[in-house]
Amino acid sequence: MYLYLLVSQFPQQSTAFPRVVFSPSRTLCLFLSGFQGPIENDVVIHVALVAESQRLQVFLNTYGIQTQTPQQVEPIQIWPQKELVKAYRFLAINNKLGLSGRPERPVGCIGTCKIYRILGKTVVCYPIVFDLSDFYLSQDVMLLIDDIKNALQFIKQCWKMQGRPLFLVLIREDNIKGSRFNPVLDMLASFKKGNIGGVKVHVDRLQTLISGAVVEQLDFLRVNEAEIPEFKSFEELELPKHSKVKRQMSTPNASDLEQQPEIDVPEWQNKPTSEVLKKFYECDCLASQAQLASILLSKEGPDLFTKDENLRDELERIYRRAGSRKLWMAVRYTAAIIKKVASSIAPHITTTLVHGKQVTLGLFGHEEEVISNPLSPGVIKGIIYSRCCPPGGEREAVLQQELVIHIGWIISNNPELFSGMLKIRIGWIVQAMKHELEIRAGDMPPQDIYQMSPSDVKQLLLDVLQPQHTGRCWLHRRQIDGSLNRTPLGFYDRVWQILERTPNGILVAGLHLPQQPTLSDMTMYEMNFSLLVEDTLKNIVLPEYRQIIVELLMVVSIVLERNPELEFQEEVDLDSLVKDAFSDFQKDSNRLDAKEKQADMEAFYNTPAVGKRGTSSYLTKAVMIQLLQGDVKPSKDDPCSVS
């Protein structure tokens, strides 16, 4: 009777449950076999293509791509999403209740898929991926295309409203220059065909698409009209009439020279402001302009006027021009000077935390900030610019933001690439990527990671995260895995088992992991113990040495597992064990000259872990010698005892 009542609640036209004749013997079987699970959201996304200028519209029309300009969609206004954020600040303000309104956080792609009625105006907003003022990643066309596809997939999965989602695609002239033209043209062709990345889309004029869209009335803006700010809509780009849109087949070689600054920063820091300003006006290199602007900023502050603009506006101008010309070193340097923060960094950190990882921000070899709980963008900005901005190395602050965003995306789609990594140490991952560039370069100077495009940085990250089992020497494998803080399966459980047989604990790199109260306060499988082990290893500064220590702990665990009658009498000094193992390695290699000591250590790191004269054999020997120096714990069935 219960099953009959349960199924009868569903409407007869439902396709998820067939109409059946109930009988006691068949009810359960038919009920279960008829269940088909959730139906995939088959939403069709309406797309409006908007060109930022009339000449771009004419140019795209020659390739069969029909677009509209902001003027042609009037009286509908096109806003950046940040203007919508300004409007939403007035939502739920109540002084009596102490409610200050909606925080100034970006509006996501679901929010920008609606039509808004604001103060008598009809408004549509383009998604944040097209907003150049947000972060420079959108200036990399390959990343922009990926972001558009990801946004469409997200909308397809999450759209639950009655109307159709309206996705505004903003096409800029900068998107079609040089080698960027073909990828953009392919994407626009996919829109025209009605399918992009497996998502169904329908392209039409904005005025036509509005009739099927969701309309949101922002009535709360009328509460206090005196405080309502002025809103700025996106306007058609004004360009010289004699200029033309040209499709260049390749990026000019001059950009390679423009990447290299031509000034010596320490020298110019000691010169008077007037001389620095003069050089700033005369300089044509954007990278040098950025460095000179940084010097002026530290000397005079952001309100210093240079010709017609203050220094803050000049830096924004350099940032935009460098982004347009794809001078990524200058882009990153300027973005760091004006303390740019990606609006999506907080959600990506949260995504990483949800997958059971911690995130650390900070420079390799320096103190790091551990993030174990979701934080606001403002707090994250403070951490980044306090931990990742050494003098002369400001670009690291924005590069680490790039990596946080890439990692958030990768861990959502390919979480297996982060197996064995409990902490995502961003500074150490940068070091792993630099190791990879050195490996690829061989005897040549390695590529500068700060000159690489964001899409190339993302691909390099993906290459580094791939398992290092084949194709590399053991030194390079240990350098990469050590930089990633990657550990073998069951590593933390084995450290617990070691701790059970070491009354005086484990010592490494000056940090002590005690047996008690660790074993009494924690359990083997809890996250806090794994994090405690990671904290014990954090003082190790050489990635390949860290990986040797991880291998040593695995060896110690196996030795103790196979010899239950043995246990350590003194504290286990891992550094001392590695030193003893290396000493044996030197003897076997007949390299006793002190001058070759560093080379010998590198040879040790480059030795396979297993096999004849592998590192494991030397580490095992060192462990056994220390174990046998203590007392042997007798057992009831000891074959050597005489009754």
XYZ file of C-alpha atoms in Angstrom:
643
model
C 0.000 0.000 0.000
C 2.858 2.377 0.808
C 4.472 1.915 -2.591
C 1.134 2.384 -4.323
C 0.538 5.693 -2.573
C 4.069 6.873 -3.298
C 3.902 6.205 -7.032
C 0.347 7.462 -7.389
C 1.467 10.932 -6.360
C 3.252 11.373 -9.694
C 1.222 12.790 -12.600
C 0.195 10.281 -15.229
C 1.914 12.157 -18.047
C 5.311 11.905 -16.304
C 7.883 10.154 -18.503
C 9.947 9.127 -15.500
C 7.400 6.564 -14.285
C 5.436 4.204 -16.579
C 1.750 3.461 -16.042
C 1.541 0.015 -14.458
C -1.053 -2.370 -13.072
C -0.180 -2.930 -9.427
C 0.033 -6.387 -7.939
C 1.789 -7.422 -4.727
C 4.443 -9.402 -6.586
C 5.228 -6.889 -9.312
C 4.919 -3.497 -7.638
C 8.455 -3.125 -6.293
C 10.109 -4.480 -9.452
C 8.166 -2.233 -11.809
C 8.617 0.775 -9.577
C 12.395 0.455 -9.540
C 12.792 -0.454 -13.213
C 10.696 2.501 -14.297
C 12.871 5.063 -12.502
C 15.161 6.775 -14.994
C 16.987 9.226 -12.758
C 17.278 12.999 -13.246
C 16.617 14.360 -16.721
C 19.469 16.405 -18.193
C 18.804 20.134 -18.449
C 18.321 20.659 -22.181
C 18.131 24.450 -22.069
C 18.817 26.500 -25.202
C 20.873 29.603 -24.433
C 19.997 32.744 -26.368
C 23.102 34.601 -27.542
C 23.466 38.198 -28.712
C 26.719 39.107 -30.495
C 27.795 42.698 -29.822
C 30.734 44.340 -31.612
C 32.454 47.184 -29.803
C 32.642 49.358 -32.953
C 30.914 49.794 -36.277
C 34.048 49.094 -38.274
C 34.505 45.794 -36.426
C 30.891 44.976 -37.268
C 31.574 45.622 -40.973
C 34.750 43.547 -40.843
C 33.003 40.562 -39.210
C 30.145 40.848 -41.704
C 32.590 39.959 -44.509
C 33.011 36.579 -42.787
C 29.265 36.051 -42.427
C 29.125 36.973 -38.731
C 26.154 39.249 -38.009
C 26.591 41.500 -34.963
C 25.114 44.639 -33.415
C 26.799 47.686 -31.934
C 25.727 49.286 -28.624
C 24.059 52.102 -30.589
C 22.006 49.665 -32.663
C 20.450 48.023 -29.595
C 19.114 51.305 -28.146
C 16.978 52.059 -26.169
C 18.265 48.902 -24.482
C 21.422 49.711 -22.535
C 24.427 47.415 -22.220
C 26.166 47.608 -18.853
C 29.305 46.046 -17.422
C 28.370 43.780 -14.514
C 30.191 46.123 -12.113
C 27.446 48.727 -12.745
C 24.904 46.120 -11.683
C 26.949 45.594 -8.520
C 26.574 49.329 -7.803
C 22.803 49.000 -8.130
C 22.625 45.930 -5.893
C 24.405 47.771 -3.086
C 20.970 49.216 -2.235
C 19.335 45.812 -1.840
C 17.977 45.201 1.695
C 19.427 48.347 3.262
C 17.780 48.938 6.642
C 19.378 51.320 9.096
C 17.100 50.286 11.964
C 18.111 46.641 11.603
C 21.724 47.504 10.857
C 21.583 45.978 7.359
C 24.113 47.611 5.039
C 22.940 46.043 1.768
C 24.522 43.553 -0.600
C 28.343 43.319 -0.400
C 30.235 44.581 -3.444
C 30.826 41.191 -4.995
C 30.668 40.373 -8.711
C 27.453 39.236 -10.336
C 27.896 35.753 -11.788
C 26.965 34.561 -15.271
C 23.505 33.430 -14.113
C 22.797 36.975 -12.913
C 23.984 38.521 -16.187
C 21.635 36.229 -18.174
C 18.588 38.289 -17.127
C 17.010 41.517 -18.343
C 16.841 44.291 -15.728
C 14.371 47.141 -15.361
C 16.260 49.888 -13.546
C 14.841 53.375 -13.032
C 12.752 53.151 -16.204
C 15.608 51.718 -18.271
C 15.919 48.299 -19.883
C 19.391 46.941 -19.141
C 21.395 43.885 -20.160
C 24.840 43.097 -18.755
C 27.765 41.316 -20.343
C 29.480 38.649 -18.190
C 32.566 39.417 -16.163
C 34.764 37.341 -18.502
C 34.574 40.238 -20.979
C 35.402 42.912 -18.412
C 38.919 44.254 -19.016
C 38.897 46.158 -15.724
C 38.535 42.936 -13.734
C 41.760 41.023 -14.409
C 44.030 40.560 -17.390
C 43.143 36.905 -18.025
C 40.301 37.996 -20.326
C 42.899 39.659 -22.586
C 44.260 36.229 -23.490
C 41.975 35.058 -26.285
C 42.543 31.334 -25.748
C 41.605 31.644 -22.078
C 38.658 33.869 -22.987
C 37.289 31.181 -25.315
C 37.696 28.562 -22.569
C 35.936 30.849 -20.077
C 33.026 31.408 -22.484
C 32.587 27.651 -22.987
C 32.800 27.012 -19.226
C 30.235 29.767 -18.548
C 27.840 28.281 -21.098
C 28.220 24.821 -19.556
C 27.540 26.271 -16.113
C 24.433 28.094 -17.331
C 23.162 24.926 -19.010
C 23.534 22.943 -15.782
C 22.225 25.551 -13.337
C 19.502 27.476 -15.179
C 16.151 26.720 -13.488
C 14.025 29.741 -14.458
C 11.031 29.832 -16.787
C 12.506 32.121 -19.436
C 15.540 31.598 -21.641
C 19.000 32.681 -20.449
C 20.407 35.591 -22.454
C 24.188 35.484 -22.912
C 25.840 38.614 -24.268
C 29.075 38.027 -26.231
C 31.158 41.189 -26.440
C 33.637 41.148 -29.348
C 36.558 43.561 -29.165
C 38.887 44.568 -31.973
C 41.789 43.363 -29.899
C 40.339 39.811 -30.032
C 40.880 39.448 -33.761
C 44.434 40.727 -34.146
C 47.237 38.471 -35.314
C 47.103 34.783 -34.544
C 44.041 35.327 -32.322
C 41.706 35.765 -35.303
C 41.171 32.138 -36.316
C 40.230 30.808 -32.828
C 37.706 33.639 -32.386
C 36.289 33.089 -35.865
C 35.892 29.363 -35.128
C 34.039 30.166 -31.914
C 31.711 32.614 -33.669
C 31.068 30.024 -36.381
C 30.074 27.539 -33.668
C 27.607 30.075 -32.293
C 26.141 30.466 -35.764
C 25.754 26.674 -36.134
C 23.834 26.521 -32.850
C 26.168 24.352 -30.790
C 29.291 25.244 -28.870
C 30.994 22.690 -26.658
C 27.866 20.550 -26.536
C 25.626 23.448 -25.445
C 22.684 24.420 -27.653
C 22.619 28.131 -28.492
C 20.416 30.388 -30.581
C 21.907 33.598 -31.990
C 19.659 36.522 -32.879
C 19.242 40.277 -32.521
C 19.012 41.491 -28.942
C 15.602 43.121 -29.505
C 14.238 39.763 -30.698
C 15.694 37.756 -27.819
C 14.329 40.018 -25.081
C 10.786 38.682 -25.437
C 11.797 35.238 -24.116
C 14.159 36.412 -21.378
C 13.714 36.632 -17.613
C 12.979 40.178 -16.430
C 14.140 41.354 -13.015
C 12.609 44.520 -11.542
C 15.004 46.424 -9.252
C 12.299 48.345 -7.404
C 14.433 48.773 -4.272
C 16.415 51.518 -6.040
C 13.487 53.922 -5.549
C 13.812 53.938 -1.766
C 16.120 56.931 -1.642
C 16.709 58.474 -5.049
C 19.072 61.099 -3.639
C 21.716 58.460 -2.946
C 21.400 56.533 -6.215
C 24.670 56.724 -8.204
C 24.970 57.440 -11.910
C 25.265 54.340 -14.043
C 27.512 54.129 -17.095
C 26.539 51.972 -20.048
C 28.988 50.411 -22.468
C 29.378 52.719 -25.469
C 30.553 52.112 -28.996
C 34.302 52.463 -29.290
C 35.337 55.725 -30.948
C 38.178 55.185 -33.399
C 39.909 57.329 -36.052
C 37.903 57.145 -39.278
C 40.946 56.617 -41.521
C 42.127 53.525 -39.619
C 41.067 50.048 -40.654
C 40.725 46.702 -38.983
C 43.516 44.492 -40.267
C 43.963 40.803 -39.804
C 47.660 40.222 -39.086
C 49.009 36.739 -39.666
C 51.491 36.844 -36.797
C 52.463 38.868 -33.767
C 55.201 41.422 -34.551
C 58.688 40.505 -33.384
C 59.057 43.949 -31.846
C 56.992 42.769 -28.894
C 59.866 40.521 -27.793
C 62.075 43.591 -27.404
C 59.306 45.543 -25.686
C 59.105 42.834 -23.029
C 62.583 43.737 -21.773
C 62.813 46.911 -19.636
C 65.694 49.204 -20.484
C 66.246 50.862 -17.108
C 68.125 49.909 -13.951
C 65.559 50.230 -11.156
C 67.992 50.705 -8.195
C 69.748 53.465 -10.113
C 66.539 55.372 -10.884
C 65.154 54.967 -7.374
C 67.818 57.391 -6.118
C 67.222 60.056 -8.773
C 65.028 63.159 -8.294
C 61.353 62.970 -9.232
C 61.845 65.475 -12.080
C 64.418 63.236 -13.795
C 62.241 60.154 -13.375
C 59.276 62.050 -14.865
C 61.375 63.217 -17.813
C 62.510 59.662 -18.513
C 58.917 58.471 -18.145
C 57.764 60.902 -20.883
C 60.647 60.008 -23.223
C 60.428 56.239 -22.772
C 58.566 54.163 -25.404
C 58.988 50.750 -23.767
C 55.862 49.872 -21.776
C 57.799 47.605 -19.406
C 60.150 50.493 -18.596
C 57.230 52.893 -18.230
C 55.690 50.529 -15.711
C 58.904 50.386 -13.683
C 59.319 54.168 -13.753
C 55.681 54.596 -12.726
C 56.317 52.246 -9.814
C 59.246 54.417 -8.696
C 57.110 57.554 -8.953
C 54.325 55.837 -7.034
C 56.644 55.013 -4.129
C 58.083 58.540 -4.152
C 55.028 60.750 -4.687
C 51.890 58.608 -4.313
C 49.073 57.871 -6.798
C 47.797 61.450 -7.074
C 50.940 62.827 -8.752
C 49.939 64.453 -12.041
C 51.792 63.489 -15.223
C 50.709 65.734 -18.082
C 46.893 65.412 -18.223
C 46.428 62.416 -15.911
C 47.358 61.444 -12.396
C 49.705 58.544 -11.825
C 46.895 56.110 -11.035
C 45.289 56.764 -14.442
C 48.665 56.512 -16.172
C 49.201 53.078 -14.670
C 45.761 51.980 -15.874
C 46.652 53.245 -19.349
C 49.913 51.278 -19.364
C 48.044 48.220 -18.098
C 45.471 48.424 -20.925
C 48.056 49.105 -23.661
C 50.310 46.280 -22.504
C 47.313 43.936 -22.438
C 46.257 44.979 -25.928
C 49.768 44.307 -27.254
C 50.102 41.062 -25.259
C 53.230 42.204 -23.426
C 52.585 39.879 -20.506
C 55.600 40.846 -18.408
C 54.518 44.501 -18.475
C 50.884 43.482 -17.870
C 51.772 41.447 -14.779
C 54.138 44.083 -13.434
C 51.585 46.897 -13.833
C 48.750 44.769 -12.470
C 50.831 44.106 -9.354
C 51.683 47.793 -8.916
C 48.028 48.814 -8.955
C 47.200 45.764 -6.802
C 44.767 44.056 -9.155
C 42.798 41.150 -7.708
C 40.798 38.693 -9.770
C 37.158 38.810 -8.703
C 36.871 35.030 -9.085
C 39.805 34.160 -6.836
C 37.681 33.647 -3.699
C 35.303 31.121 -5.349
C 38.252 29.208 -6.831
C 39.941 28.974 -3.437
C 36.662 27.734 -1.976
C 36.444 25.113 -4.747
C 39.919 23.862 -3.830
C 39.000 23.700 -0.140
C 35.831 21.758 -0.923
C 38.002 19.084 -2.552
C 39.752 18.506 0.777
C 42.881 20.569 0.079
C 44.450 23.520 1.835
C 45.910 26.456 -0.091
C 49.054 28.326 0.884
C 50.038 31.687 -0.584
C 53.573 32.996 -0.354
C 56.968 32.926 -1.970
C 58.964 29.734 -2.358
C 61.465 29.471 0.492
C 59.678 32.109 2.587
C 56.891 32.120 5.154
C 53.517 31.162 3.711
C 49.938 31.917 4.684
C 47.740 28.832 5.021
C 44.112 29.162 3.902
C 41.892 26.457 5.371
C 38.532 28.297 5.343
C 36.738 30.378 2.672
C 37.802 34.025 2.794
C 36.489 37.260 1.342
C 38.266 38.809 -1.681
C 39.519 41.680 0.494
C 41.236 39.353 2.960
C 42.763 37.317 0.128
C 44.066 40.516 -1.465
C 45.776 41.453 1.791
C 47.439 38.037 2.031
C 48.642 38.079 -1.582
C 50.170 41.534 -1.492
C 51.798 40.995 1.890
C 53.244 37.521 1.180
C 53.987 37.602 -2.560
C 55.516 41.019 -3.208
C 59.257 41.037 -2.531
C 61.176 44.125 -3.755
C 61.585 43.724 -7.514
C 59.402 40.602 -7.616
C 55.929 42.107 -7.617
C 54.816 40.015 -10.612
C 54.641 36.948 -8.378
C 51.521 38.370 -6.687
C 49.462 38.276 -9.875
C 51.041 35.073 -11.193
C 49.911 33.260 -8.041
C 46.399 34.597 -8.608
C 46.487 33.118 -12.109
C 47.504 29.755 -10.703
C 44.764 29.811 -8.036
C 42.174 30.365 -10.778
C 43.647 27.662 -13.024
C 43.883 25.198 -10.116
C 40.262 25.832 -9.134
C 39.196 25.017 -12.675
C 41.462 21.953 -13.016
C 40.541 20.422 -9.648
C 36.853 20.654 -10.584
C 37.397 18.784 -13.855
C 40.451 16.593 -13.175
C 40.774 16.094 -9.399
C 43.020 13.043 -9.928
C 45.867 15.369 -10.956
C 46.062 16.513 -7.320
C 46.183 13.048 -5.740
C 48.773 12.859 -2.972
C 48.763 16.649 -2.524
C 47.222 17.683 0.779
C 48.393 21.294 0.589
C 48.335 23.263 -2.643
C 51.408 25.434 -2.017
C 51.191 28.017 -4.794
C 54.736 29.346 -4.353
C 56.129 25.801 -4.562
C 54.041 25.101 -7.666
C 55.617 28.168 -9.292
C 58.980 26.613 -8.445
C 57.889 23.320 -10.053
C 56.933 25.189 -13.217
C 60.299 26.961 -13.287
C 62.001 23.566 -12.916
C 59.975 22.336 -15.888
C 61.089 25.299 -18.008
C 64.732 24.617 -17.076
C 64.324 20.951 -18.021
C 62.861 21.881 -21.406
C 65.576 24.447 -22.108
C 68.439 22.009 -21.537
C 71.693 23.951 -21.935
C 69.894 27.046 -23.248
C 68.529 29.854 -21.023
C 65.038 28.869 -19.806
C 61.932 30.758 -20.864
C 60.824 33.461 -18.430
C 57.525 32.353 -16.916
C 56.473 35.998 -16.445
C 56.654 36.590 -20.214
C 54.358 33.660 -21.016
C 50.712 34.215 -21.913
C 48.162 33.119 -19.279
C 46.995 30.282 -21.553
C 50.601 29.040 -21.889
C 50.979 29.264 -18.107
C 47.848 27.148 -17.715
C 49.176 24.528 -20.140
C 52.536 24.487 -18.348
C 50.688 23.914 -15.069
C 48.784 21.001 -16.595
C 52.046 19.490 -17.873
C 53.649 19.785 -14.442
C 50.675 18.195 -12.686
C 50.826 15.101 -14.883
C 52.400 12.087 -13.100
C 56.184 12.075 -13.513
C 56.577 8.312 -13.932
C 58.207 8.207 -17.393
C 60.354 10.368 -19.658
C 62.362 12.133 -16.950
C 65.520 11.468 -15.004
C 65.117 10.823 -11.291
C 66.512 14.230 -10.318
C 63.868 16.023 -12.384
C 61.117 13.743 -11.108
C 62.094 14.462 -7.512
C 62.343 18.185 -8.207
C 58.842 18.300 -9.680
C 57.143 15.960 -7.182
C 58.944 17.611 -4.273
C 57.839 21.062 -5.449
C 54.266 19.814 -5.729
C 54.474 18.282 -2.217
C 53.151 15.055 -3.692
C 53.202 11.972 -1.443
C 52.635 8.238 -2.136
C 49.355 6.495 -1.397
C 48.942 5.806 2.327
C 51.888 8.013 3.268
C 50.330 9.646 6.336
C 49.062 6.310 7.654
C 52.592 4.951 7.464
C 53.976 7.937 9.367
C 51.454 7.138 12.118
C 52.706 3.537 12.227
C 56.291 4.802 12.501
C 55.293 7.083 15.356
C 53.843 4.102 17.230
C 57.352 2.543 17.291
C 59.333 5.725 18.060
C 58.793 6.772 21.710
C 60.945 9.882 21.240
C 59.339 10.999 17.991
C 60.635 12.106 14.606
C 62.983 15.012 13.881
C 63.466 16.688 10.477
C 64.762 20.104 9.409
C 64.723 21.327 13.010
C 61.073 20.398 13.653
C 60.040 17.634 16.050
C 56.988 15.392 15.672
C 56.457 13.849 19.140
C 54.848 10.491 19.796
C 52.816 11.942 22.647
C 50.398 13.614 22.885
C 50.048 13.075 19.109
C 48.872 9.459 19.320
C 46.544 10.070 22.245
C 45.002 13.270 20.858
C 44.516 12.150 17.262
C 43.619 9.164 15.142
C 45.481 7.691 12.201
C 42.987 8.703 9.542
C 41.983 12.191 10.626
C 42.922 15.232 8.588
C 44.547 17.020 11.536
C 47.239 14.351 11.761
C 48.011 14.566 8.045
C 48.270 18.348 8.348
C 50.577 17.939 11.360
C 52.891 15.753 9.264
C 52.890 18.377 6.502
C 53.735 21.079 9.036
C 56.669 18.956 10.206
C 58.041 18.871 6.653
C 57.463 22.545 5.865
C 60.982 23.708 6.828
C 62.599 21.648 4.058
C 63.627 24.143 1.366
C 65.007 21.868 -1.369
C 62.253 20.042 -3.317
C 64.400 17.041 -4.258
C 65.556 16.667 -0.645
C 61.929 16.779 0.530
C 61.144 13.937 -1.822
C 64.077 11.904 -0.457
C 62.683 12.445 3.061
C 59.268 11.178 1.886
C 60.956 8.105 0.376
C 62.897 7.597 3.623
C 59.706 7.615 5.707
C 58.207 4.990 3.403
C 61.371 2.873 3.832
C 61.268 3.212 7.636
C 57.626 2.121 7.638
C 58.313 -0.972 5.542
C 61.342 -1.964 7.659
C 59.329 -1.681 10.892
C 56.413 -3.551 9.344
C 58.647 -6.482 8.385
C 60.556 -6.507 11.687
C 57.949 -6.264 14.461
C 60.546 -7.054 17.146
C 62.457 -3.807 16.480
C 61.758 -0.245 17.522
C 63.741 2.982 17.741
C 65.222 3.753 21.146
C 66.155 7.344 20.339
C 64.356 9.986 18.304
C 64.438 9.308 14.567
C 66.592 12.035 13.015
C 65.679 11.856 9.336
C 68.412 14.289 8.298
C 71.022 12.110 9.996
C 69.703 8.982 8.248
C 69.922 10.662 4.836
C 73.440 11.818 5.669
C 74.475 8.239 6.550
C 72.868 6.876 3.384
C 74.634 9.477 1.276
C 77.961 8.652 2.935
C 77.575 5.023 1.874
C 76.619 6.174 -1.600
C 79.838 8.197 -1.805
C 81.954 5.235 -0.761
C 80.397 3.002 -3.374
C 80.864 5.671 -6.005
C 84.527 6.224 -5.040
C 83.952 9.969 -4.852
C 85.606 11.106 -1.673
C 86.904 14.474 -2.848
C 85.216 17.251 -0.851
C 85.098 19.469 -3.948
C 82.728 17.044 -5.598
C 80.395 16.819 -2.615
C 77.641 18.934 -4.177
C 77.861 17.050 -7.455
C 77.696 13.793 -5.525
C 74.506 14.878 -3.754
C 72.986 15.695 -7.122
C 74.029 12.257 -8.331
C 72.307 10.769 -5.282
C 69.101 12.633 -6.142
C 69.435 11.340 -9.716
C 69.684 7.695 -8.612
C 66.624 5.429 -9.071
C 64.709 4.649 -5.899
C 64.685 0.878 -6.394
C 67.087 -1.614 -7.868
C 70.756 -2.401 -7.226
C 72.421 0.548 -5.476
C 69.199 2.508 -5.573
C 68.518 5.189 -2.996
C 66.151 2.838 -1.135
C 68.943 0.324 -0.513
C 71.179 2.992 1.058
C 68.307 4.416 3.088
C 67.314 0.919 4.283
C 70.878 0.188 5.392
C 71.039 3.426 7.407
C 67.683 2.646 9.050
C 68.688 -0.926 9.964
C 71.985 0.203 11.501
C 70.189 2.667 13.767
C 67.530 0.096 14.705
C 70.103 -2.584 15.578
C 72.010 -0.187 17.819
C 69.062 -0.327 20.233
C 67.601 -3.227 22.196
C 65.678 -5.986 20.456
C 62.208 -6.371 21.936
C 61.656 -10.078 22.773
C 58.486 -11.905 21.781
C 56.808 -15.046 23.154
C 57.719 -17.149 20.146
C 61.295 -15.881 19.882
C 63.251 -18.762 18.202
C 66.518 -17.702 19.891
C 65.200 -18.039 23.449
C 65.959 -21.190 25.506
C 63.239 -22.318 27.914
